[in-house]
Amino acid sequence: MNTVLRVIMLRIGQALATAAVLASLCFVFVHALPGDLALRVAAARVGDERVTPETADRIRREEGLDRPLIVQYGQWMGNLAQGDLGRSLLSGKPVKQELAYHASFTLQLGLIGWLLSYLIALPLGIMAGFRPGGVVDRITDALAVTLASLPSFLVGIGLITLFALTLRWLPPAGFRTGAHMVLPAFTLALSLVAFSIPVIRNAVVEVRSAFFMTYARVKGLTPAAAFRHHGVRNAAIPVVTYAALQFAFVIDGFVVIETLFNYPGLGELLVKALIARDVPVIMGAGLVIGFAFAVVSLLADLTRLWLDPRGLEEARA
Amino acid sequence: MTEAALTISHLSIHDRSGAALVDDVSLSVPRGGVLTLIGETGSGKSLIAQAVFGLLPAGLSVSGTITIGGHESIPASEPKRLAALWREQIMLIPQEPSAALDPTMRVKRQMALAGLQEEAIKPALAAFDLPGSTADAYPFTLSGGMAQRVLVASALGVGAPIIVADEPTKGLDSDRVTQAIAALKRLSAAGRSLLVITHDRRLAEELPGELAIIRNGRVVEHGPSAGLLSAPQSDYARTWLAADPRHWPRCHRCCDMTSLALSAHGLSFGWPKGGMLFEDLDLHLPKGGVLAISGPSGSGKSTLGDILLGLRRPMAGSVEWGGLDIVAMPSAIPPLRQRYQKLHQDPITAFVPHLTFARQFLALEDVKSGLSAARDLPPLLERLKVNHRLMNRRPCEVSGGEAQRLALARILLLDPVAIVADEPTSRLDPVVQRETMQLLRATVDQQGLGLVLISHDQPLLAAIADEHLALGPRA
Amino acid sequence: MSLVLEPVRARSLPPSVWPLAALAGLALTGPFLAPQDPNAQDLMRVMEAPSIAHLLGTDHVGRDILSRVLAGAPHSLGLAVLCVALASSVGVALGLIAANSGALVRALIMRLADLMLAFPGLLLALLFAGFLGGGIWPMLIGLKLALWPQYARMAEAVATSVLREGHVEAARLAGFPELTILKRHVLPSVLRAVMPLATLGVGQAIMSISALGFLGLGLKPPTPEWGAMINELLPFLAEGFVQMAAPCLMIFVSVLTLTLAGQALASNSTGRAQ
């Protein structure tokens, strides 16, 4: 099973490289910004009006900002390697604590939205794939193109206008009850559905037109049995690959959606940190998102290897 | 005639425009016998097989009836009724065996799904010279020939009395063709009635029973195979049989070895991980001579051709162009480049797909000094029997035979000393192949250039070449 | 014997060209069509419903929505085109270099592309925009960094397969210089493959730019960029439905046009390949 091992190593390497690039990028940004870094940190800690040259100097000494850049870079990466992400400049809380709190919200929203999207897309995509050119196919195609042309915040605004402002069925923003989850989750799901319906539909169409499906029937299988034995697995390969790829889209989606709905997830944390230039939090959120991306890609790779023996055997040969 | 296992009567197939692709064909396969349908690409022969199964592509209209076994006649336009007889009465060995197997499922499970008993699978495979490990393999690890024998084994195991084999030798090299023919004979020996669709003369000659020649959707001639092959009645059958390289007039000549177009000494080549393809090879190509290089697929024929053209470096040895060793002295290549040319296997891809031939010929003026396409091309095209109207077309708009003659014209404009032709006619129909080969031979004789002809088709090489170099099977 | 070049056949333009042309026209002329100064505030007339004076109403500081939507076109559309043009030309150039180079350079470029693709979606653009404080350049650089790898990958894949085709070998044997081969044999196929991707990419870029604007990390106010307008109008959603609908519709219609055109191009080029 050394192929599996190699896939895992590749993804771990990719995650590490991503982390290193991200951390270096943050370091460069922090030091390349115009103005005195110590002053900025001081301003963030005690507020703009109360910053004095003395507090700036104290922070410069405490944080080691007077040392050569290369030493600071080494320290920066070293801390990171030990899992020390520092404290938020804004709240003063450890970054890890902040991340853990917000990540659980995002995970919840992401998972529910993602599952919801496949709950919608799978039946529609399969129905469309069974009758290409039919009514369902044309309707879902129009739906997918429309949704694909709508940024997620527009979908969200539309849902808020309809369900929260006009019908008053659901709360427009917040996170305290289950009802608060409905609109953000649906917004995320609809953004994902736009791309997964065509992928599922095409996978089904392609497998159904594959000659081995016809031949399975010549061999005596009923159409249903042929699809069960030969169709499902082959159609699942591109769908699974794509479902994981969609995590990249989830990230665009949840940053925007969380901000729109005031939902306290990682995306909202990241945007607030970006606006406040809270570097430790930005880097921490970036690392968690990048790492999650690598993990999902790895899971997708492994699932595909399990579904499609070609990958394994080709790599072995 | 004995009772028929399968009768096709008055089968006609029309496309949307109303053109007849198959025109009133009536044939029957005797119980336990063999009927071979033979014809060129586009003759409609595969459509007949598809019609028997009710598997015609959408958009074609069909009339006529199919009678299978003792069942009542079924109109060919009712595919559902034909489908009811699949597996129990009639089985298909399809044209592309690999595409008929689910790529994600092991062979034994697919055979089990076809209805074979678990313990019968390995013996069934062994009967067709397939190792027991085949049962546990995934289809993509099998060669086309092996995949086909898996399907033949399944078909035999399933027990359908009638088996239709569509192009069972397509894409197989000569040894594999022998195996495929043996497999079909075994089916016949097991008492199955066979309908075999092919373009391959060898199959027609080696399978017993009846033979029908199809052209433009009609049966041109039909009768017992041996009689038809030895004494064809129709003109088309005669032309077609004469297109067999074994029936071509021999044209060997003894060449003047003092004036060489190309020679090579002590050539060796191997892939980094795959052992040596050939070692210490010597060859001489005289001007006006044809040197054949043959060998099974993977034996390094094409690689040797590329080495002779200076496109790839050998591991050892020398290649001499007019006395200059281009391996030791790569700087000798550029000035002689245009004089050592190649004719590709797929002539259509040898031209830029989005430009007309006229543009592509005109462009040659940029690289060949003194060339005037307007002056030099028309007589050449006339000699090669190329219609000048083709010049305004794009490569996808001409036939394979036309494209190969255009490719030859392009090469000849560059005034070559030697041409390496890599399977130049393997994708052409027999009659076109004969014309193209005769043209090549005539060009070699008239212009006194050397031709290296790479092919796996032994009879073809025997008919055309002066000398023959056979590369061994891959170690 | 007619070796004369055929007259260039007037190819019928696909119907999706016309909406595209309309979009381009809007991006070029939008600001000049604006009936009023898009930044002129009138605090006496905030969140007004549509009227003759303000066809689409006014926003929370009394600016004319119609003028802002029109004036925003070059920002939202023009930037997206610029961004994709930059990313695709860099990507195609690197892809072609990779396809024509030895194993080392190829591996270097393609691994770099892989690394960039390991960054999820907007993250890079967010970082650049966030750190460098919004504005045009951080956003362009961020989006470009995120986008070039897909063009590089496609260009490399297409170029590598074309370079293996018979006509390239035939051209080499005929003595054509490598640059001519690249231009005449490789580039047309690469561009044909990249065009649909780039068209869809402009639509995606419009969405990304407006998303950044919506997050408050895009172009700086009071620039009338559509995403930023939506951000500003969001608190007043209940009072000003028409005002909000205007920039939303502009984004939707623009992206829809580009998506449909991209799909048409894609099916056109695969259709031709068969």
CSV table of C-alpha atoms in Angstrom, one decimal, chain B residues 16 31 57 77 84 91 97 139 185 196 210 245 254 256 264 274 306 309 323 332 362 391 407 436 448 450 458-459:
chain,number,residue,atom,x,y,z
B,16,ARG,CA,-31.6,11.0,-41.0
B,31,ARG,CA,-27.0,-23.8,-37.0
B,57,PRO,CA,-27.3,4.4,-32.6
B,77,SER,CA,-37.2,-1.8,-35.4
B,84,ALA,CA,-35.3,-10.2,-24.5
B,91,MET,CA,-24.2,-13.0,-27.2
B,97,PRO,CA,-13.4,-5.5,-25.7
B,139,PRO,CA,-9.6,-4.9,-16.9
B,185,LYS,CA,-12.6,-21.7,-33.9
B,196,VAL,CA,-18.2,-12.7,-37.6
B,210,GLU,CA,-19.7,-19.0,-45.5
B,245,PRO,CA,-0.1,-7.9,-50.5
B,254,CYS,CA,19.2,-5.8,-56.4
B,256,ASP,CA,23.6,-0.7,-56.0
B,264,ALA,CA,24.0,2.6,-39.5
B,274,GLY,CA,13.1,-1.8,-19.7
B,306,ASP,CA,13.6,8.0,-35.1
B,309,LEU,CA,16.2,10.3,-38.6
B,323,GLY,CA,29.1,9.4,-45.0
B,332,ALA,CA,25.9,17.7,-39.2
B,362,LEU,CA,3.1,27.7,-49.1
B,391,MET,CA,-5.6,22.1,-51.3
B,407,ALA,CA,2.0,14.1,-46.8
B,436,THR,CA,-0.5,4.1,-51.7
B,448,GLY,CA,16.3,7.1,-56.5
B,450,GLY,CA,15.9,5.3,-50.0
B,458,GLN,CA,4.8,-9.3,-43.0
B,459,PRO,CA,3.1,-10.0,-46.4
